Amino acid sequence: MALLYTTEIPLDDLSKAEKLYQELHDENCILMVVLGNTEATVKGVQTADDLASTSPGGFKRKIMWVKNHVVLKDKLEHFLITAKVIQDDTPYEEIKCFCLTLGPRKANSRIHKNGVMDFVRLEHLYVEAESQSL
């Protein structure tokens, strides 16, 4: 599986994981965060990567794939906790995917662990983050 726009975060090297996180966080791009490593998640990452090649608004799109919910939780969870439009108390471990706007980074919606990462839902996350970045 050739992933051109996806950075896989290492699970066994926290220092490298944090460095990659910071590089992606600082990059001028719409950043999709994918959590988990199920068969459905792998397919979703491939779809997200395919969608990253084109943006109707001309934004650069990237994916950060963290294959478990433990690595970088301290960096990522606060985006969901502080999201103004996310009004429920869904635990971080129940989230599969969310997208961050350009700086200042914020999340507006997400896909739950039992949700589907299909073309429509992933493109919606991208476009929503892009529209909030204007």
mmCIF file of N, CA and C in Angstrom:
data_model
loop_
_atom_site.group_PDB
_atom_site.id
_atom_site.type_symbol
_atom_site.label_atom_id
_atom_site.label_comp_id
_atom_site.label_asym_id
_atom_site.label_seq_id
_atom_site.Cartn_x
_atom_site.Cartn_y
_atom_site.Cartn_z
ATOM 1 N N MET A 1 0.850 -1.163 0.000
ATOM 2 C CA MET A 1 0.000 0.000 0.000
ATOM 3 C C MET A 1 0.900 1.232 0.000
ATOM 4 N N ALA A 2 0.863 1.964 -1.074
ATOM 5 C CA ALA A 2 1.675 3.180 -1.211
ATOM 6 C C ALA A 2 0.907 4.359 -0.609
ATOM 7 N N LEU A 3 1.425 4.886 0.458
ATOM 8 C CA LEU A 3 0.807 6.025 1.125
ATOM 9 C C LEU A 3 1.684 7.248 0.911
ATOM 10 N N LEU A 4 1.231 8.158 0.073
ATOM 11 C CA LEU A 4 2.031 9.315 -0.307
ATOM 12 C C LEU A 4 1.889 10.500 0.643
ATOM 13 N N TYR A 5 0.754 10.600 1.317
ATOM 14 C CA TYR A 5 0.462 11.761 2.161
ATOM 15 C C TYR A 5 0.327 11.385 3.638
ATOM 16 N N THR A 6 0.653 10.145 3.948
ATOM 17 C CA THR A 6 0.459 9.620 5.294
ATOM 18 C C THR A 6 1.791 9.402 5.997
ATOM 19 N N THR A 7 1.850 9.843 7.245
ATOM 20 C CA THR A 7 3.001 9.578 8.103
ATOM 21 C C THR A 7 2.550 8.617 9.188
ATOM 22 N N GLU A 8 3.176 7.441 9.224
ATOM 23 C CA GLU A 8 2.895 6.481 10.288
ATOM 24 C C GLU A 8 3.751 6.839 11.495
ATOM 25 N N ILE A 9 3.106 7.008 12.618
ATOM 26 C CA ILE A 9 3.802 7.360 13.844
ATOM 27 C C ILE A 9 4.318 6.073 14.497
ATOM 28 N N PRO A 10 5.607 6.008 14.800
ATOM 29 C CA PRO A 10 6.147 4.789 15.419
ATOM 30 C C PRO A 10 5.589 4.598 16.833
ATOM 31 N N LEU A 11 5.333 3.353 17.160
ATOM 32 C CA LEU A 11 4.780 3.042 18.472
ATOM 33 C C LEU A 11 5.853 2.705 19.495
ATOM 34 N N ASP A 12 7.059 2.427 19.016
ATOM 35 C CA ASP A 12 8.115 1.948 19.902
ATOM 36 C C ASP A 12 9.209 2.984 20.187
ATOM 37 N N ASP A 13 9.046 4.197 19.698
ATOM 38 C CA ASP A 13 10.049 5.236 19.891
ATOM 39 C C ASP A 13 9.329 6.559 20.145
ATOM 40 N N LEU A 14 9.047 6.848 21.406
ATOM 41 C CA LEU A 14 8.269 8.033 21.771
ATOM 42 C C LEU A 14 8.935 9.325 21.321
ATOM 43 N N SER A 15 10.247 9.392 21.407
ATOM 44 C CA SER A 15 10.963 10.589 20.989
ATOM 45 C C SER A 15 10.742 10.865 19.501
ATOM 46 N N LYS A 16 10.850 9.833 18.690
ATOM 47 C CA LYS A 16 10.626 9.985 17.244
ATOM 48 C C LYS A 16 9.155 10.292 16.960
ATOM 49 N N ALA A 17 8.258 9.647 17.702
ATOM 50 C CA ALA A 17 6.830 9.900 17.532
ATOM 51 C C ALA A 17 6.505 11.366 17.810
ATOM 52 N N GLU A 18 7.056 11.900 18.897
ATOM 53 C CA GLU A 18 6.806 13.299 19.242
ATOM 54 C C GLU A 18 7.421 14.254 18.228
ATOM 55 N N LYS A 19 8.575 13.898 17.695
ATOM 56 C CA LYS A 19 9.226 14.725 16.676
ATOM 57 C C LYS A 19 8.371 14.766 15.399
ATOM 58 N N LEU A 20 7.900 13.610 14.951
ATOM 59 C CA LEU A 20 7.048 13.558 13.758
ATOM 60 C C LEU A 20 5.737 14.311 13.990
ATOM 61 N N TYR A 21 5.164 14.137 15.179
ATOM 62 C CA TYR A 21 3.953 14.874 15.526
ATOM 63 C C TYR A 21 4.189 16.374 15.382
ATOM 64 N N GLN A 22 5.271 16.867 15.971
ATOM 65 C CA GLN A 22 5.542 18.301 15.952
ATOM 66 C C GLN A 22 5.758 18.810 14.533
ATOM 67 N N GLU A 23 6.465 18.040 13.715
ATOM 68 C CA GLU A 23 6.683 18.433 12.323
ATOM 69 C C GLU A 23 5.359 18.547 11.577
ATOM 70 N N LEU A 24 4.484 17.568 11.758
ATOM 71 C CA LEU A 24 3.186 17.617 11.087
ATOM 72 C C LEU A 24 2.318 18.729 11.656
ATOM 73 N N HIS A 25 2.326 18.900 12.955
ATOM 74 C CA HIS A 25 1.547 19.955 13.601
ATOM 75 C C HIS A 25 1.965 21.331 13.080
ATOM 76 N N ASP A 26 3.264 21.522 12.870
ATOM 77 C CA ASP A 26 3.777 22.816 12.437
ATOM 78 C C ASP A 26 3.646 23.056 10.937
ATOM 79 N N GLU A 27 3.373 22.003 10.180
ATOM 80 C CA GLU A 27 3.274 22.141 8.730
ATOM 81 C C GLU A 27 1.987 22.871 8.347
ATOM 82 N N ASN A 28 2.054 23.647 7.294
ATOM 83 C CA ASN A 28 0.903 24.401 6.813
ATOM 84 C C ASN A 28 0.011 23.471 5.980
ATOM 85 N N CYS A 29 -0.785 22.661 6.677
ATOM 86 C CA CYS A 29 -1.629 21.689 5.992
ATOM 87 C C CYS A 29 -2.864 21.399 6.840
ATOM 88 N N ILE A 30 -3.870 20.856 6.181
ATOM 89 C CA ILE A 30 -5.000 20.272 6.885
ATOM 90 C C ILE A 30 -4.524 18.902 7.336
ATOM 91 N N LEU A 31 -4.645 18.616 8.607
ATOM 92 C CA LEU A 31 -4.070 17.391 9.156
ATOM 93 C C LEU A 31 -5.161 16.462 9.672
ATOM 94 N N MET A 32 -5.281 15.315 9.013
ATOM 95 C CA MET A 32 -6.204 14.289 9.471
ATOM 96 C C MET A 32 -5.442 13.363 10.408
ATOM 97 N N VAL A 33 -6.057 13.053 11.538
ATOM 98 C CA VAL A 33 -5.470 12.147 12.512
ATOM 99 C C VAL A 33 -6.301 10.873 12.517
ATOM 100 N N VAL A 34 -5.641 9.746 12.280
ATOM 101 C CA VAL A 34 -6.311 8.448 12.291
ATOM 102 C C VAL A 34 -5.720 7.629 13.433
ATOM 103 N N LEU A 35 -6.602 7.046 14.234
ATOM 104 C CA LEU A 35 -6.193 6.267 15.403
ATOM 105 C C LEU A 35 -6.643 4.822 15.250
ATOM 106 N N GLY A 36 -5.729 3.891 15.457
ATOM 107 C CA GLY A 36 -6.074 2.477 15.420
ATOM 108 C C GLY A 36 -5.449 1.749 14.256
ATOM 109 N N ASN A 37 -5.608 0.430 14.281
ATOM 110 C CA ASN A 37 -4.974 -0.399 13.265
ATOM 111 C C ASN A 37 -5.828 -1.618 12.917
ATOM 112 N N THR A 38 -7.126 -1.439 12.806
ATOM 113 C CA THR A 38 -7.994 -2.523 12.380
ATOM 114 C C THR A 38 -7.977 -2.612 10.859
ATOM 115 N N GLU A 39 -8.550 -3.655 10.332
ATOM 116 C CA GLU A 39 -8.637 -3.798 8.876
ATOM 117 C C GLU A 39 -9.405 -2.629 8.261
ATOM 118 N N ALA A 40 -10.492 -2.231 8.909
ATOM 119 C CA ALA A 40 -11.287 -1.104 8.415
ATOM 120 C C ALA A 40 -10.493 0.200 8.469
ATOM 121 N N THR A 41 -9.692 0.372 9.509
ATOM 122 C CA THR A 41 -8.876 1.579 9.629
ATOM 123 C C THR A 41 -7.820 1.627 8.534
ATOM 124 N N VAL A 42 -7.202 0.500 8.247
ATOM 125 C CA VAL A 42 -6.195 0.444 7.183
ATOM 126 C C VAL A 42 -6.819 0.872 5.856
ATOM 127 N N LYS A 43 -8.006 0.367 5.557
ATOM 128 C CA LYS A 43 -8.703 0.769 4.319
ATOM 129 C C LYS A 43 -9.039 2.255 4.353
ATOM 130 N N GLY A 44 -9.451 2.740 5.530
ATOM 131 C CA GLY A 44 -9.767 4.160 5.670
ATOM 132 C C GLY A 44 -8.558 5.045 5.462
ATOM 133 N N VAL A 45 -7.409 4.619 5.951
ATOM 134 C CA VAL A 45 -6.172 5.388 5.747
ATOM 135 C C VAL A 45 -5.859 5.469 4.260
ATOM 136 N N GLN A 46 -6.021 4.373 3.540
ATOM 137 C CA GLN A 46 -5.761 4.385 2.102
ATOM 138 C C GLN A 46 -6.704 5.355 1.388
ATOM 139 N N THR A 47 -7.969 5.349 1.775
ATOM 140 C CA THR A 47 -8.938 6.275 1.178
ATOM 141 C C THR A 47 -8.578 7.720 1.518
ATOM 142 N N ALA A 48 -8.234 7.982 2.771
ATOM 143 C CA ALA A 48 -7.844 9.333 3.185
ATOM 144 C C ALA A 48 -6.612 9.793 2.421
ATOM 145 N N ASP A 49 -5.663 8.894 2.221
ATOM 146 C CA ASP A 49 -4.451 9.219 1.479
ATOM 147 C C ASP A 49 -4.789 9.551 0.020
ATOM 148 N N ASP A 50 -5.669 8.771 -0.573
ATOM 149 C CA ASP A 50 -6.104 9.059 -1.949
ATOM 150 C C ASP A 50 -6.779 10.426 -2.040
ATOM 151 N N LEU A 51 -7.628 10.740 -1.063
ATOM 152 C CA LEU A 51 -8.325 12.029 -1.043
ATOM 153 C C LEU A 51 -7.387 13.201 -0.789
ATOM 154 N N ALA A 52 -6.265 12.936 -0.149
ATOM 155 C CA ALA A 52 -5.322 14.008 0.180
ATOM 156 C C ALA A 52 -4.670 14.599 -1.062
ATOM 157 N N SER A 53 -4.728 13.885 -2.170
ATOM 158 C CA SER A 53 -4.066 14.371 -3.392
ATOM 159 C C SER A 53 -4.804 15.541 -4.037
ATOM 160 N N THR A 54 -6.071 15.724 -3.695
ATOM 161 C CA THR A 54 -6.826 16.829 -4.286
ATOM 162 C C THR A 54 -7.646 17.535 -3.226
ATOM 163 N N SER A 55 -7.654 18.837 -3.293
ATOM 164 C CA SER A 55 -8.450 19.649 -2.385
ATOM 165 C C SER A 55 -9.164 20.708 -3.213
ATOM 166 N N PRO A 56 -10.499 20.738 -3.171
ATOM 167 C CA PRO A 56 -11.228 21.750 -3.939
ATOM 168 C C PRO A 56 -10.775 23.175 -3.610
ATOM 169 N N GLY A 57 -10.349 23.395 -2.374
ATOM 170 C CA GLY A 57 -9.927 24.728 -1.951
ATOM 171 C C GLY A 57 -8.441 24.984 -2.124
ATOM 172 N N GLY A 58 -7.713 24.011 -2.647
ATOM 173 C CA GLY A 58 -6.287 24.184 -2.866
ATOM 174 C C GLY A 58 -5.427 24.002 -1.628
ATOM 175 N N PHE A 59 -5.976 23.416 -0.576
ATOM 176 C CA PHE A 59 -5.222 23.184 0.650
ATOM 177 C C PHE A 59 -4.326 21.955 0.514
ATOM 178 N N LYS A 60 -3.215 21.992 1.203
ATOM 179 C CA LYS A 60 -2.351 20.824 1.327
ATOM 180 C C LYS A 60 -2.966 19.936 2.402
ATOM 181 N N ARG A 61 -3.064 18.644 2.134
ATOM 182 C CA ARG A 61 -3.654 17.693 3.076
ATOM 183 C C ARG A 61 -2.629 16.632 3.463
ATOM 184 N N LYS A 62 -2.611 16.276 4.744
ATOM 185 C CA LYS A 62 -1.725 15.226 5.255
ATOM 186 C C LYS A 62 -2.495 14.361 6.239
ATOM 187 N N ILE A 63 -1.978 13.151 6.457
ATOM 188 C CA ILE A 63 -2.559 12.221 7.419
ATOM 189 C C ILE A 63 -1.492 11.805 8.421
ATOM 190 N N MET A 64 -1.843 11.819 9.705
ATOM 191 C CA MET A 64 -0.999 11.287 10.761
ATOM 192 C C MET A 64 -1.690 10.010 11.245
ATOM 193 N N TRP A 65 -1.026 8.872 11.069
ATOM 194 C CA TRP A 65 -1.625 7.596 11.458
ATOM 195 C C TRP A 65 -0.949 7.087 12.718
ATOM 196 N N VAL A 66 -1.709 7.067 13.798
ATOM 197 C CA VAL A 66 -1.236 6.571 15.085
ATOM 198 C C VAL A 66 -1.968 5.249 15.324
ATOM 199 N N LYS A 67 -1.244 4.154 15.260
ATOM 200 C CA LYS A 67 -1.886 2.842 15.251
ATOM 201 C C LYS A 67 -2.429 2.376 16.594
ATOM 202 N N ASN A 68 -2.226 3.153 17.642
ATOM 203 C CA ASN A 68 -2.912 2.874 18.902
ATOM 204 C C ASN A 68 -3.244 4.191 19.586
ATOM 205 N N HIS A 69 -4.123 4.124 20.569
ATOM 206 C CA HIS A 69 -4.610 5.337 21.226
ATOM 207 C C HIS A 69 -3.705 5.832 22.353
ATOM 208 N N VAL A 70 -2.669 5.086 22.674
ATOM 209 C CA VAL A 70 -1.795 5.458 23.786
ATOM 210 C C VAL A 70 -0.728 6.453 23.341
ATOM 211 N N VAL A 71 -0.073 6.138 22.227
ATOM 212 C CA VAL A 71 1.000 6.998 21.726
ATOM 213 C C VAL A 71 0.411 8.350 21.316
ATOM 214 N N LEU A 72 0.984 9.406 21.826
ATOM 215 C CA LEU A 72 0.611 10.801 21.547
ATOM 216 C C LEU A 72 -0.755 11.217 22.101
ATOM 217 N N LYS A 73 -1.342 10.395 22.964
ATOM 218 C CA LYS A 73 -2.637 10.770 23.543
ATOM 219 C C LYS A 73 -2.553 12.135 24.221
ATOM 220 N N ASP A 74 -1.457 12.388 24.925
ATOM 221 C CA ASP A 74 -1.310 13.668 25.629
ATOM 222 C C ASP A 74 -1.267 14.850 24.667
ATOM 223 N N LYS A 75 -0.879 14.631 23.437
ATOM 224 C CA LYS A 75 -0.825 15.704 22.435
ATOM 225 C C LYS A 75 -2.152 15.850 21.689
ATOM 226 N N LEU A 76 -2.846 14.735 21.455
ATOM 227 C CA LEU A 76 -4.008 14.732 20.566
ATOM 228 C C LEU A 76 -5.356 14.876 21.272
ATOM 229 N N GLU A 77 -5.473 14.321 22.450
ATOM 230 C CA GLU A 77 -6.768 14.299 23.129
ATOM 231 C C GLU A 77 -7.334 15.698 23.360
ATOM 232 N N HIS A 78 -6.475 16.662 23.644
ATOM 233 C CA HIS A 78 -6.987 18.011 23.949
ATOM 234 C C HIS A 78 -7.703 18.658 22.765
ATOM 235 N N PHE A 79 -7.374 18.264 21.522
ATOM 236 C CA PHE A 79 -8.081 18.821 20.363
ATOM 237 C C PHE A 79 -9.556 18.443 20.402
ATOM 238 N N LEU A 80 -9.848 17.251 20.890
ATOM 239 C CA LEU A 80 -11.240 16.807 20.976
ATOM 240 C C LEU A 80 -11.931 17.378 22.207
ATOM 241 N N ILE A 81 -11.208 17.481 23.292
ATOM 242 C CA ILE A 81 -11.783 18.026 24.523
ATOM 243 C C ILE A 81 -12.139 19.501 24.354
ATOM 244 N N THR A 82 -11.320 20.242 23.631
ATOM 245 C CA THR A 82 -11.542 21.683 23.480
ATOM 246 C C THR A 82 -12.381 22.052 22.260
ATOM 247 N N ALA A 83 -12.802 21.068 21.477
ATOM 248 C CA ALA A 83 -13.600 21.363 20.278
ATOM 249 C C ALA A 83 -14.962 21.908 20.690
ATOM 250 N N LYS A 84 -15.280 23.095 20.231
ATOM 251 C CA LYS A 84 -16.520 23.760 20.629
ATOM 252 C C LYS A 84 -17.762 23.056 20.087
ATOM 253 N N VAL A 85 -17.676 22.454 18.912
ATOM 254 C CA VAL A 85 -18.861 21.837 18.323
ATOM 255 C C VAL A 85 -19.043 20.387 18.745
ATOM 256 N N ILE A 86 -18.069 19.807 19.396
ATOM 257 C CA ILE A 86 -18.215 18.440 19.876
ATOM 258 C C ILE A 86 -18.746 18.530 21.308
ATOM 259 N N GLN A 87 -20.016 18.235 21.462
ATOM 260 C CA GLN A 87 -20.677 18.489 22.743
ATOM 261 C C GLN A 87 -20.956 17.232 23.560
ATOM 262 N N ASP A 88 -20.339 16.124 23.220
ATOM 263 C CA ASP A 88 -20.578 14.941 24.036
ATOM 264 C C ASP A 88 -19.314 14.563 24.799
ATOM 265 N N ASP A 89 -19.442 13.569 25.621
ATOM 266 C CA ASP A 89 -18.306 13.166 26.439
ATOM 267 C C ASP A 89 -17.705 11.846 25.970
ATOM 268 N N THR A 90 -17.653 11.649 24.665
ATOM 269 C CA THR A 90 -17.080 10.436 24.101
ATOM 270 C C THR A 90 -15.613 10.333 24.495
ATOM 271 N N PRO A 91 -15.210 9.221 25.096
ATOM 272 C CA PRO A 91 -13.801 9.063 25.480
ATOM 273 C C PRO A 91 -12.889 9.044 24.252
ATOM 274 N N TYR A 92 -11.711 9.553 24.435
ATOM 275 C CA TYR A 92 -10.708 9.594 23.363
ATOM 276 C C TYR A 92 -10.520 8.223 22.719
ATOM 277 N N GLU A 93 -10.551 7.182 23.526
ATOM 278 C CA GLU A 93 -10.327 5.826 23.023
ATOM 279 C C GLU A 93 -11.432 5.356 22.084
ATOM 280 N N GLU A 94 -12.561 6.070 22.054
ATOM 281 C CA GLU A 94 -13.678 5.707 21.174
ATOM 282 C C GLU A 94 -13.681 6.498 19.866
ATOM 283 N N ILE A 95 -12.629 7.246 19.613
ATOM 284 C CA ILE A 95 -12.516 8.043 18.383
ATOM 285 C C ILE A 95 -11.567 7.347 17.417
ATOM 286 N N LYS A 96 -11.958 7.305 16.152
ATOM 287 C CA LYS A 96 -11.139 6.674 15.118
ATOM 288 C C LYS A 96 -10.433 7.706 14.247
ATOM 289 N N CYS A 97 -11.062 8.847 14.032
ATOM 290 C CA CYS A 97 -10.504 9.790 13.065
ATOM 291 C C CYS A 97 -11.047 11.193 13.329
ATOM 292 N N PHE A 98 -10.190 12.199 13.161
ATOM 293 C CA PHE A 98 -10.623 13.588 13.193
ATOM 294 C C PHE A 98 -9.659 14.407 12.346
ATOM 295 N N CYS A 99 -10.071 15.587 11.992
ATOM 296 C CA CYS A 99 -9.278 16.432 11.109
ATOM 297 C C CYS A 99 -9.039 17.774 11.790
ATOM 298 N N LEU A 100 -7.817 18.288 11.639
ATOM 299 C CA LEU A 100 -7.435 19.551 12.257
ATOM 300 C C LEU A 100 -7.307 20.653 11.213
ATOM 301 N N THR A 101 -7.749 21.835 11.591
ATOM 302 C CA THR A 101 -7.655 23.011 10.730
ATOM 303 C C THR A 101 -6.205 23.484 10.646
ATOM 304 N N LEU A 102 -5.983 24.461 9.788
ATOM 305 C CA LEU A 102 -4.706 25.166 9.801
ATOM 306 C C LEU A 102 -4.597 25.893 11.135
ATOM 307 N N GLY A 103 -3.411 26.398 11.439
ATOM 308 C CA GLY A 103 -3.206 27.075 12.709
ATOM 309 C C GLY A 103 -4.133 28.250 12.906
ATOM 310 N N PRO A 104 -4.660 28.466 14.080
ATOM 311 C CA PRO A 104 -4.475 27.583 15.227
ATOM 312 C C PRO A 104 -5.259 26.282 15.021
ATOM 313 N N ARG A 105 -4.621 25.185 15.333
ATOM 314 C CA ARG A 105 -5.212 23.865 15.120
ATOM 315 C C ARG A 105 -6.440 23.661 15.995
ATOM 316 N N LYS A 106 -7.516 23.152 15.367
ATOM 317 C CA LYS A 106 -8.697 22.762 16.122
ATOM 318 C C LYS A 106 -9.454 21.698 15.344
ATOM 319 N N ALA A 107 -10.188 20.891 16.092
ATOM 320 C CA ALA A 107 -11.026 19.848 15.505
ATOM 321 C C ALA A 107 -12.474 20.307 15.529
ATOM 322 N N ASN A 108 -13.232 19.937 14.523
ATOM 323 C CA ASN A 108 -14.636 20.311 14.479
ATOM 324 C C ASN A 108 -15.580 19.119 14.520
ATOM 325 N N SER A 109 -15.139 17.978 14.062
ATOM 326 C CA SER A 109 -15.940 16.769 14.127
ATOM 327 C C SER A 109 -15.012 15.572 14.062
ATOM 328 N N ARG A 110 -15.595 14.398 14.189
ATOM 329 C CA ARG A 110 -14.776 13.190 14.213
ATOM 330 C C ARG A 110 -15.600 11.995 13.771
ATOM 331 N N ILE A 111 -14.915 10.885 13.585
ATOM 332 C CA ILE A 111 -15.556 9.607 13.296
ATOM 333 C C ILE A 111 -15.298 8.714 14.503
ATOM 334 N N HIS A 112 -16.369 8.154 15.043
ATOM 335 C CA HIS A 112 -16.236 7.254 16.190
ATOM 336 C C HIS A 112 -15.609 5.931 15.769
ATOM 337 N N LYS A 113 -15.116 5.223 16.750
ATOM 338 C CA LYS A 113 -14.453 3.937 16.530
ATOM 339 C C LYS A 113 -15.343 2.964 15.750
ATOM 340 N N ASN A 114 -16.637 2.995 15.980
ATOM 341 C CA ASN A 114 -17.543 2.094 15.268
ATOM 342 C C ASN A 114 -18.076 2.715 13.973
ATOM 343 N N GLY A 115 -17.630 3.928 13.639
ATOM 344 C CA GLY A 115 -18.056 4.605 12.420
ATOM 345 C C GLY A 115 -17.277 4.132 11.204
ATOM 346 N N VAL A 116 -17.769 4.501 10.047
ATOM 347 C CA VAL A 116 -17.178 4.084 8.783
ATOM 348 C C VAL A 116 -16.287 5.195 8.236
ATOM 349 N N MET A 117 -15.091 4.819 7.829
ATOM 350 C CA MET A 117 -14.170 5.769 7.185
ATOM 351 C C MET A 117 -14.283 5.576 5.673
ATOM 352 N N ASP A 118 -15.371 6.070 5.109
ATOM 353 C CA ASP A 118 -15.553 5.938 3.667
ATOM 354 C C ASP A 118 -15.251 7.274 2.981
ATOM 355 N N PHE A 119 -15.321 7.267 1.668
ATOM 356 C CA PHE A 119 -15.011 8.438 0.850
ATOM 357 C C PHE A 119 -15.788 9.672 1.319
ATOM 358 N N VAL A 120 -17.090 9.530 1.483
ATOM 359 C CA VAL A 120 -17.946 10.674 1.816
ATOM 360 C C VAL A 120 -17.598 11.249 3.187
ATOM 361 N N ARG A 121 -17.471 10.394 4.189
ATOM 362 C CA ARG A 121 -17.192 10.890 5.546
ATOM 363 C C ARG A 121 -15.802 11.514 5.647
ATOM 364 N N LEU A 122 -14.823 10.890 5.004
ATOM 365 C CA LEU A 122 -13.461 11.438 5.054
ATOM 366 C C LEU A 122 -13.365 12.763 4.310
ATOM 367 N N GLU A 123 -13.973 12.839 3.141
ATOM 368 C CA GLU A 123 -13.960 14.099 2.393
ATOM 369 C C GLU A 123 -14.685 15.186 3.191
ATOM 370 N N HIS A 124 -15.763 14.813 3.869
ATOM 371 C CA HIS A 124 -16.476 15.779 4.710
ATOM 372 C C HIS A 124 -15.562 16.336 5.791
ATOM 373 N N LEU A 125 -14.779 15.471 6.450
ATOM 374 C CA LEU A 125 -13.847 15.944 7.476
ATOM 375 C C LEU A 125 -12.834 16.917 6.890
ATOM 376 N N TYR A 126 -12.271 16.560 5.743
ATOM 377 C CA TYR A 126 -11.299 17.446 5.088
ATOM 378 C C TYR A 126 -11.935 18.811 4.765
ATOM 379 N N VAL A 127 -13.079 18.779 4.085
ATOM 380 C CA VAL A 127 -13.713 20.024 3.630
ATOM 381 C C VAL A 127 -14.148 20.880 4.817
ATOM 382 N N GLU A 128 -14.649 20.232 5.855
ATOM 383 C CA GLU A 128 -15.040 20.982 7.049
ATOM 384 C C GLU A 128 -13.821 21.690 7.664
ATOM 385 N N ALA A 129 -12.706 20.997 7.789
ATOM 386 C CA ALA A 129 -11.493 21.613 8.333
ATOM 387 C C ALA A 129 -10.997 22.734 7.419
ATOM 388 N N GLU A 130 -11.109 22.525 6.128
ATOM 389 C CA GLU A 130 -10.693 23.566 5.173
ATOM 390 C C GLU A 130 -11.574 24.808 5.301
ATOM 391 N N SER A 131 -12.896 24.599 5.388
ATOM 392 C CA SER A 131 -13.786 25.760 5.481
ATOM 393 C C SER A 131 -13.558 26.528 6.786
ATOM 394 N N GLN A 132 -13.153 25.844 7.850
ATOM 395 C CA GLN A 132 -12.869 26.499 9.121
ATOM 396 C C GLN A 132 -11.472 27.153 9.125
ATOM 397 N N SER A 133 -10.718 26.916 8.060
ATOM 398 C CA SER A 133 -9.362 27.469 7.963
ATOM 399 C C SER A 133 -9.308 28.739 7.120
ATOM 400 N N LEU A 134 -10.426 29.119 6.550
ATOM 401 C CA LEU A 134 -10.450 30.302 5.680
ATOM 402 C C LEU A 134 -10.408 31.587 6.481
#
